[in-house]
Tab-separated table of C-alpha atoms in Angstrom:
chain	number	residue	atom	x	y	z
A	145	MET	CA	85.308	2.403	47.289
A	146	SER	CA	82.306	2.948	49.596
A	147	PRO	CA	82.771	2.217	53.311
A	148	GLN	CA	81.022	-0.625	55.069
A	149	VAL	CA	78.334	0.816	57.342
A	150	LEU	CA	77.546	-1.154	60.510
A	151	ASP	CA	74.133	-0.033	61.785
A	152	LEU	CA	73.933	-0.627	65.519
A	153	ALA	CA	70.165	-0.167	65.555
A	154	ALA	CA	69.760	-3.073	63.129
A	155	ALA	CA	72.464	-5.269	64.649
A	156	GLY	CA	71.278	-8.400	66.407
A	157	ASP	CA	74.310	-8.287	68.691
A	158	PRO	CA	76.292	-5.001	68.877
A	159	ARG	CA	79.349	-6.974	69.987
A	160	ASP	CA	79.733	-8.343	66.474
A	161	ALA	CA	80.028	-4.791	65.118
A	162	ILE	CA	82.535	-3.882	67.827
A	163	HIS	CA	84.722	-6.894	67.000
A	164	ARG	CA	84.696	-5.965	63.315
A	165	VAL	CA	85.747	-2.408	64.159
A	166	VAL	CA	88.545	-3.677	66.402
A	167	GLN	CA	89.764	-6.080	63.720
A	168	ALA	CA	89.798	-3.260	61.151
A	169	LEU	CA	91.840	-1.044	63.470
A	170	VAL	CA	94.325	-3.834	64.153
A	171	GLU	CA	94.729	-4.283	60.388
A	172	GLY	CA	95.675	-0.631	59.965
A	173	LYS	CA	92.351	0.507	58.551
A	174	VAL	CA	90.560	3.806	59.209
A	175	VAL	CA	87.131	3.687	60.838
A	176	ALA	CA	84.509	6.289	61.714
A	177	LEU	CA	83.014	6.058	65.188
A	178	PRO	CA	80.157	7.840	66.956
A	179	THR	CA	80.869	9.752	70.143
A	180	GLU	CA	78.693	11.892	72.368
A	181	THR	CA	79.999	14.975	70.513
A	182	VAL	CA	80.610	14.292	66.785
A	183	TYR	CA	81.651	11.372	64.607
A	184	ILE	CA	85.395	10.832	64.628
A	185	ALA	CA	87.771	9.164	62.193
A	186	ALA	CA	90.128	6.784	63.987
A	187	ALA	CA	93.175	4.595	63.499
A	188	SER	CA	95.124	2.354	65.847
A	189	GLY	CA	97.875	4.161	67.740
A	190	LEU	CA	100.085	1.153	67.036
A	191	SER	CA	99.727	1.391	63.247
A	192	GLU	CA	101.884	3.883	61.355
A	193	ARG	CA	100.083	2.981	58.134
A	194	GLY	CA	96.660	3.537	59.661
A	195	VAL	CA	97.608	6.885	61.195
A	196	ALA	CA	99.223	8.035	57.933
A	197	ARG	CA	95.948	7.279	56.118
A	198	LEU	CA	93.998	9.056	58.835
A	199	LEU	CA	96.020	12.264	58.453
A	200	THR	CA	95.501	12.383	54.691
A	201	ILE	CA	91.831	13.156	55.379
A	202	ARG	CA	92.858	16.658	56.491
A	203	HIS	CA	95.867	17.022	54.168
A	204	GLY	CA	97.948	18.039	57.191
A	205	GLN	CA	95.537	20.830	58.194
A	206	LEU	CA	95.027	19.934	61.863
A	207	ASP	CA	94.490	22.610	64.509
A	208	GLY	CA	96.977	20.955	66.855
A	209	PRO	CA	97.966	17.409	67.837
A	210	ALA	CA	95.737	14.545	66.780
A	211	THR	CA	93.878	13.283	69.855
A	212	LEU	CA	94.626	10.030	71.652
A	213	ALA	CA	91.499	8.247	72.853
A	214	VAL	CA	92.162	6.143	75.945
A	215	ARG	CA	90.042	3.837	78.049
A	216	SER	CA	90.028	5.542	81.422
A	217	THR	CA	91.300	8.365	83.584
A	218	ASP	CA	93.899	6.022	85.089
A	219	GLU	CA	95.366	5.328	81.647
A	220	VAL	CA	96.070	9.034	81.155
A	221	LEU	CA	98.861	8.728	83.716
A	222	ASP	CA	100.663	6.374	81.345
A	223	TYR	CA	100.996	9.247	78.882
A	224	VAL	CA	101.306	12.148	81.314
A	225	PRO	CA	102.804	10.673	84.504
A	226	GLN	CA	103.183	14.126	86.078
A	227	LEU	CA	99.604	15.191	85.467
A	228	PRO	CA	98.985	18.655	86.965
A	229	ALA	CA	96.469	18.799	89.822
A	230	ILE	CA	93.895	20.698	87.769
A	231	GLY	CA	94.278	18.101	85.029
A	232	GLN	CA	93.571	15.361	87.562
A	233	ARG	CA	90.409	17.162	88.671
A	234	LEU	CA	89.114	17.733	85.162
A	235	ALA	CA	89.877	14.154	84.120
A	236	ARG	CA	88.185	12.721	87.213
A	237	ARG	CA	85.122	14.950	86.853
A	238	CYS	CA	84.692	15.194	83.073
A	239	TRP	CA	85.595	11.724	81.792
A	240	PRO	CA	84.156	9.833	80.134
A	241	GLY	CA	82.840	12.977	78.492
A	242	PRO	CA	83.089	15.830	75.993
A	243	VAL	CA	86.374	17.346	77.153
A	244	THR	CA	89.761	16.956	75.474
A	245	LEU	CA	92.739	17.763	77.694
A	246	GLN	CA	95.839	19.276	76.108
A	247	LEU	CA	98.694	18.455	78.449
A	248	PRO	CA	102.475	18.831	78.693
A	249	ASP	CA	104.197	15.662	77.493
A	250	ALA	CA	107.909	16.463	77.744
A	251	GLN	CA	108.203	13.536	80.155
A	252	PRO	CA	110.691	10.763	79.286
A	253	GLU	CA	108.657	8.110	81.109
A	254	SER	CA	105.545	8.802	78.982
A	255	ALA	CA	104.083	5.801	77.142
A	256	VAL	CA	103.887	7.972	74.023
A	257	TYR	CA	107.571	7.157	73.444
A	258	ARG	CA	106.612	3.509	73.003
A	259	LEU	CA	104.369	4.355	70.042
A	260	PRO	CA	105.719	4.113	66.470
A	261	ALA	CA	107.705	7.167	65.364
A	262	LYS	CA	105.169	8.454	62.823
A	263	VAL	CA	102.369	8.089	65.357
A	264	ARG	CA	104.374	10.103	67.902
A	265	GLU	CA	104.803	12.870	65.344
A	266	ALA	CA	101.027	12.998	64.910
A	267	VAL	CA	100.073	13.065	68.573
A	268	VAL	CA	103.013	15.072	69.961
A	269	PRO	CA	104.135	17.412	67.157
A	270	ASP	CA	105.598	19.754	69.793
A	271	THR	CA	105.654	19.156	73.542
A	272	GLU	CA	101.935	18.711	74.203
A	273	ILE	CA	99.496	15.853	73.814
A	274	ARG	CA	95.701	15.774	73.581
A	275	LEU	CA	93.818	13.035	75.433
A	276	ARG	CA	90.177	12.133	75.781
A	277	VAL	CA	87.956	9.380	77.170
A	278	PRO	CA	84.808	9.493	74.982
A	279	ALA	CA	81.447	8.924	76.667
A	280	HIS	CA	80.132	6.388	74.189
A	281	GLU	CA	79.842	2.811	75.362
A	282	MET	CA	80.519	1.263	71.940
A	283	VAL	CA	83.726	3.265	71.534
A	284	LEU	CA	84.837	2.401	75.065
A	285	SER	CA	84.105	-1.268	74.350
A	286	ALA	CA	86.370	-1.137	71.307
A	287	LEU	CA	89.111	0.605	73.277
A	288	ARG	CA	89.003	-2.100	75.940
A	289	LEU	CA	89.657	-4.748	73.311
A	290	LEU	CA	92.647	-2.978	71.786
A	291	ALA	CA	96.230	-3.305	72.977
A	292	GLY	CA	96.953	0.414	72.609
A	293	PRO	CA	95.258	3.790	72.218
A	294	VAL	CA	93.325	5.091	69.227
A	295	VAL	CA	94.359	8.209	67.304
A	296	MET	CA	91.332	10.283	66.313
A	297	ILE	CA	90.326	13.417	64.449
A	298	GLY	CA	86.925	14.788	63.450
A	299	ALA	CA	85.392	12.740	60.613
A	300	ARG	CA	85.442	15.581	58.057
A	301	ARG	CA	87.723	17.428	55.703
A	302	ALA	CA	89.329	20.650	56.896
A	303	SER	CA	86.697	22.848	55.186
A	304	ASP	CA	83.669	20.721	56.163
A	305	PRO	CA	81.323	21.154	59.112
A	306	ASP	CA	81.343	18.474	61.793
A	307	SER	CA	79.764	15.117	61.016
A	308	ILE	CA	76.964	14.375	63.458
A	309	THR	CA	75.428	11.392	61.646
A	310	ALA	CA	76.828	8.419	59.766
A	311	GLU	CA	75.243	9.863	56.616
A	312	ASP	CA	77.405	12.967	57.047
A	313	VAL	CA	80.506	10.783	57.148
A	314	VAL	CA	79.472	8.864	54.016
A	315	SER	CA	78.820	12.068	52.062
A	316	ARG	CA	82.132	13.669	53.066
A	317	LEU	CA	84.619	10.819	53.420
A	318	SER	CA	83.210	7.927	51.423
A	319	GLY	CA	86.523	6.998	49.827
A	320	GLU	CA	88.658	7.635	52.905
A	321	ILE	CA	86.970	5.396	55.478
A	322	ASP	CA	86.851	1.594	55.584
A	323	ILE	CA	84.113	1.060	58.185
A	324	ILE	CA	81.520	3.386	59.733
A	325	LEU	CA	79.855	2.446	63.010
A	326	ASP	CA	76.388	4.011	62.740
A	327	ASP	CA	74.678	4.855	66.025
A	328	GLY	CA	72.422	7.624	64.773
A	329	ARG	CA	72.784	11.297	65.576
A	330	CYS	CA	75.413	12.288	68.140
A	331	LYS	CA	74.001	13.301	71.517
A	332	PHE	CA	75.489	16.809	71.744
A	333	ALA	CA	76.157	17.352	68.020
A	334	GLN	CA	79.005	19.749	68.713
A	335	LYS	CA	82.750	19.571	69.316
A	336	SER	CA	84.394	18.582	72.563
A	337	SER	CA	85.893	21.418	74.580
A	338	ILE	CA	89.700	21.464	74.309
A	339	VAL	CA	91.317	22.610	77.534
A	340	ARG	CA	95.031	23.322	77.842
A	341	VAL	CA	96.284	22.467	81.341
A	342	ASP	CA	99.626	23.075	83.044
A	343	GLU	CA	100.872	23.727	86.570
A	344	ARG	CA	99.674	27.337	86.408
A	345	GLY	CA	96.060	26.573	85.562
A	346	PHE	CA	93.940	26.004	82.477
A	347	ARG	CA	92.875	27.808	79.320
A	348	VAL	CA	90.065	26.928	76.916
A	349	VAL	CA	91.709	26.377	73.522
A	350	ARG	CA	88.452	25.536	71.755
A	351	PRO	CA	84.964	26.076	73.197
A	352	GLY	CA	82.606	23.153	72.886
A	353	VAL	CA	79.994	21.322	74.926
A	354	PHE	CA	81.322	22.750	78.202
A	355	THR	CA	81.567	26.517	78.543
A	356	GLU	CA	84.467	28.253	80.264
A	357	ALA	CA	82.187	28.868	83.272
A	358	ASN	CA	81.367	25.120	83.430
A	359	LEU	CA	85.052	24.255	83.270
A	360	LYS	CA	86.005	26.795	85.917
A	361	ARG	CA	83.552	25.158	88.295
A	362	LEU	CA	84.782	21.686	87.346
A	363	ALA	CA	88.391	22.744	87.982
A	364	SER	CA	87.613	23.992	91.506
A	365	PHE	CA	89.339	22.487	94.538
A	366	MET	CA	86.651	20.619	96.484
A	367	VAL	CA	86.620	19.554	100.131
A	368	VAL	CA	83.763	17.446	101.491
A	369	LEU	CA	83.052	16.966	105.215
A	370	VAL	CA	81.184	13.752	106.020
A	371	CYS	CA	79.236	12.522	109.047
A	372	THR	CA	76.156	10.317	109.384
A	373	GLY	CA	73.030	12.467	108.998
A	374	ASN	CA	74.578	15.753	107.749
A	375	THR	CA	72.701	17.808	110.326
A	376	CYS	CA	75.240	18.263	113.167
A	377	ARG	CA	78.960	17.562	112.848
A	378	SER	CA	79.624	17.902	109.137
A	379	PRO	CA	77.551	21.094	108.623
A	380	MET	CA	79.357	22.735	111.546
A	381	ALA	CA	82.695	21.580	110.148
A	382	GLU	CA	81.716	22.887	106.700
A	383	VAL	CA	81.042	26.469	107.783
A	384	MET	CA	84.033	26.565	110.147
A	385	LEU	CA	86.358	25.333	107.409
A	386	LYS	CA	84.900	27.874	104.991
A	387	LYS	CA	85.723	30.631	107.466
A	388	ARG	CA	89.293	29.442	107.993
A	389	VAL	CA	89.962	28.975	104.271
A	390	ALA	CA	88.405	32.347	103.422
A	391	ASP	CA	90.685	33.978	105.995
A	392	ARG	CA	93.679	32.161	104.529
A	393	VAL	CA	93.058	33.267	100.927
A	394	GLY	CA	91.867	36.748	101.893
A	395	CYS	CA	88.222	36.745	100.825
A	396	LYS	CA	84.723	36.488	102.243
A	397	ILE	CA	83.014	33.126	102.647
A	398	ASP	CA	80.577	33.849	99.821
A	399	GLN	CA	83.523	34.580	97.496
A	400	LEU	CA	85.149	31.147	97.840
A	401	ASP	CA	83.388	29.751	94.756
A	402	ASP	CA	84.783	32.627	92.695
A	403	ARG	CA	88.251	31.727	93.988
A	404	GLY	CA	87.855	28.160	92.712
A	405	ILE	CA	87.278	26.614	96.151
A	406	VAL	CA	84.205	24.522	96.985
A	407	ILE	CA	83.591	23.314	100.540
A	408	MET	CA	80.510	21.219	101.234
A	409	SER	CA	79.188	18.485	103.491
A	410	ALA	CA	77.186	15.285	103.175
A	411	GLY	CA	76.062	12.318	105.231
A	412	ILE	CA	76.530	8.573	104.905
A	413	SER	CA	72.872	8.008	105.835
A	414	ALA	CA	71.486	11.506	105.300
A	415	PRO	CA	68.010	12.208	103.961
A	416	PRO	CA	67.858	15.034	101.419
A	417	GLY	CA	66.695	18.444	102.576
A	418	ALA	CA	66.800	18.181	106.388
A	419	ARG	CA	67.705	21.274	108.398
A	420	SER	CA	70.597	21.410	110.810
A	421	ALA	CA	69.914	20.652	114.451
A	422	ALA	CA	68.827	23.744	116.388
A	423	GLU	CA	71.797	23.323	118.727
A	424	ALA	CA	74.205	23.243	115.773
A	425	ILE	CA	72.641	26.400	114.367
A	426	GLN	CA	72.987	28.169	117.731
A	427	THR	CA	76.567	26.958	118.242
A	428	MET	CA	77.593	28.364	114.868
A	429	LYS	CA	75.652	31.587	115.489
A	430	ASP	CA	77.738	32.075	118.624
A	431	ARG	CA	80.812	31.887	116.347
A	432	GLY	CA	79.373	34.412	113.911
A	433	LEU	CA	78.566	31.733	111.321
A	434	ASP	CA	75.248	30.952	109.646
A	435	LEU	CA	73.826	27.436	109.389
A	436	THR	CA	70.189	28.413	108.889
A	437	GLN	CA	70.245	27.756	105.132
A	438	HIS	CA	71.829	24.312	105.347
A	439	GLU	CA	69.974	21.336	103.854
A	440	SER	CA	71.297	17.823	104.305
A	441	GLN	CA	72.330	15.649	101.375
A	442	PRO	CA	73.372	12.009	101.080
A	443	LEU	CA	76.911	11.204	100.039
A	444	SER	CA	76.919	10.023	96.422
A	445	GLU	CA	79.311	8.512	93.895
A	446	ARG	CA	79.420	11.861	92.081
A	447	ILE	CA	80.378	13.786	95.242
A	448	VAL	CA	83.120	11.296	96.095
A	449	ARG	CA	84.454	11.320	92.527
A	450	PHE	CA	84.535	15.115	92.399
A	451	ALA	CA	86.133	15.593	95.827
A	452	ASP	CA	89.829	16.389	96.161
A	453	VAL	CA	89.721	15.823	99.917
A	454	VAL	CA	87.055	14.038	101.967
A	455	LEU	CA	87.244	14.493	105.741
A	456	THR	CA	85.203	12.059	107.826
A	457	MET	CA	84.197	12.396	111.449
A	458	THR	CA	85.038	8.783	112.319
A	459	ARG	CA	87.012	5.792	111.094
A	460	GLY	CA	83.678	4.060	110.533
A	461	HIS	CA	82.627	6.738	108.070
A	462	ARG	CA	85.903	6.368	106.195
A	463	ASP	CA	85.546	2.577	106.081
A	464	ALA	CA	81.994	2.868	104.743
A	465	ILE	CA	83.093	5.203	101.947
A	466	LEU	CA	85.989	2.953	100.971
A	467	GLN	CA	83.748	-0.092	100.924
A	468	ALA	CA	81.538	1.639	98.362
A	469	TRP	CA	84.281	3.497	96.429
A	470	PRO	CA	87.675	1.874	97.075
A	471	ASP	CA	89.399	3.832	94.281
A	472	ALA	CA	88.907	7.023	96.325
A	473	GLU	CA	91.223	5.788	99.115
A	474	PRO	CA	94.023	8.383	98.633
A	475	ARG	CA	91.527	11.225	99.015
A	476	ILE	CA	89.609	10.003	102.106
A	477	HIS	CA	90.888	11.009	105.561
A	478	VAL	CA	89.641	10.896	109.137
A	479	ILE	CA	89.531	14.514	110.268
A	480	SER	CA	91.375	13.805	113.535
A	481	ARG	CA	94.307	12.025	111.820
A	482	GLY	CA	94.280	9.143	114.253
A	483	ARG	CA	93.463	11.099	117.410
A	484	GLY	CA	90.075	9.501	117.879
A	485	ASP	CA	86.592	9.901	116.459
A	486	VAL	CA	84.446	13.020	116.699
A	487	ALA	CA	81.399	11.781	118.600
A	488	ASP	CA	77.903	12.655	117.386
A	489	PRO	CA	76.293	15.273	119.655
A	490	ILE	CA	72.786	14.664	118.297
A	491	GLY	CA	70.189	14.679	121.046
A	492	GLY	CA	72.628	16.234	123.516
A	493	PRO	CA	72.552	19.660	125.200
A	494	LEU	CA	73.930	22.849	123.669
A	495	ASP	CA	77.135	22.547	125.681
A	496	LEU	CA	77.887	19.187	124.030
A	497	TYR	CA	77.569	20.830	120.582
A	498	ARG	CA	79.937	23.572	121.692
A	499	ARG	CA	82.548	21.071	122.816
A	500	CYS	CA	82.108	19.186	119.548
A	501	SER	CA	82.642	22.401	117.553
A	502	GLU	CA	85.799	23.195	119.537
A	503	GLN	CA	87.189	19.728	118.836
A	504	LEU	CA	86.371	20.072	115.140
A	505	ASP	CA	87.838	23.541	114.866
A	506	ALA	CA	91.132	22.405	116.346
A	507	TYR	CA	91.442	19.770	113.638
A	508	LEU	CA	90.226	22.154	110.924
A	509	GLU	CA	92.869	24.712	111.816
A	510	GLU	CA	95.510	22.194	110.725
A	511	TRP	CA	93.664	21.132	107.571
A	512	ALA	CA	92.972	24.701	106.476
A	513	ALA	CA	96.661	25.557	106.714
A	514	GLU	CA	97.747	22.502	104.706
A	515	LEU	CA	95.247	22.346	101.845
A	516	PRO	CA	97.076	22.854	98.510
A	517	LEU	CA	95.369	26.068	97.421
A	518	GLU	CA	98.334	27.925	95.918
A	519	ASN	CA	97.616	27.344	92.204
A	520	ILE	CA	93.837	27.552	92.295
């Protein structure tokens, strides 16, 4: 029997197609969905019958666990409550997106143990689980309407190439799929990258959209120093923290990126591309540090989302960040830890900048010693 193809381009209201997909999944049917990578075949994670049908597409020839598609990064913690730090970084920075995380799941509190037995066997055949938040709004809309996760595999037989259009799915799986959601050609038209993560680090199990070099950068530990204009306090703090961290890990400042450590600065009200104040440049020169290449940048949602630690010069800066991005609260700290604000020296004499740098460096000495850099 041929599948029903729901063409989003021709749909008057895409929500109707989404509701039909959701209803099919609830009924234990198998559907094909577009993602940013390739088309996937999917079944409800609450339906043993649906997942059993899904697995017959590959005749048991999977290259690992079937993947669980979930709605958000926060939901991952339901399945892997003790998510390793690198896993947290990759999830926060890559999702929604073309990365599948393969994670340890030998955790008794995991929500996977609330799934039906046959579904558990599919998604945790050993002690690891694969999770992904696809970057396709129609798929995310369907996930939001479902009570549980979706189990997914590539919409192809084991010997077939990936399906990157709905026509590919029809030609390869016509009798295996009940509904196909057609949204044209997939954006990347290649597999997601599968990344195995544990407490010791990460390993690329299957290359895909993101290269190993991309993933290494995305897995870096990132500290962001924040002031107002990003020309005085935060640039000075940035280079001083780089020096202290480089000394701690035993490398040069320009080797920190290679060690998986990114330290940068930004400003709440900073224009892009402004140079540091001349007094800040001179103050750092006196410490043997170079600020001549610094260019200011405004703090953005992306920077906040990527940051592991954000250190602000004042409580006001912290409050402003939390007003814009309240979910970042656990990662935002005032640099002084309650010992007062670091006043802005802008417009003041060189001696004021020197005193400001001494105050900052005293705080940074503590932060540099405490940053969790052991497993980077």
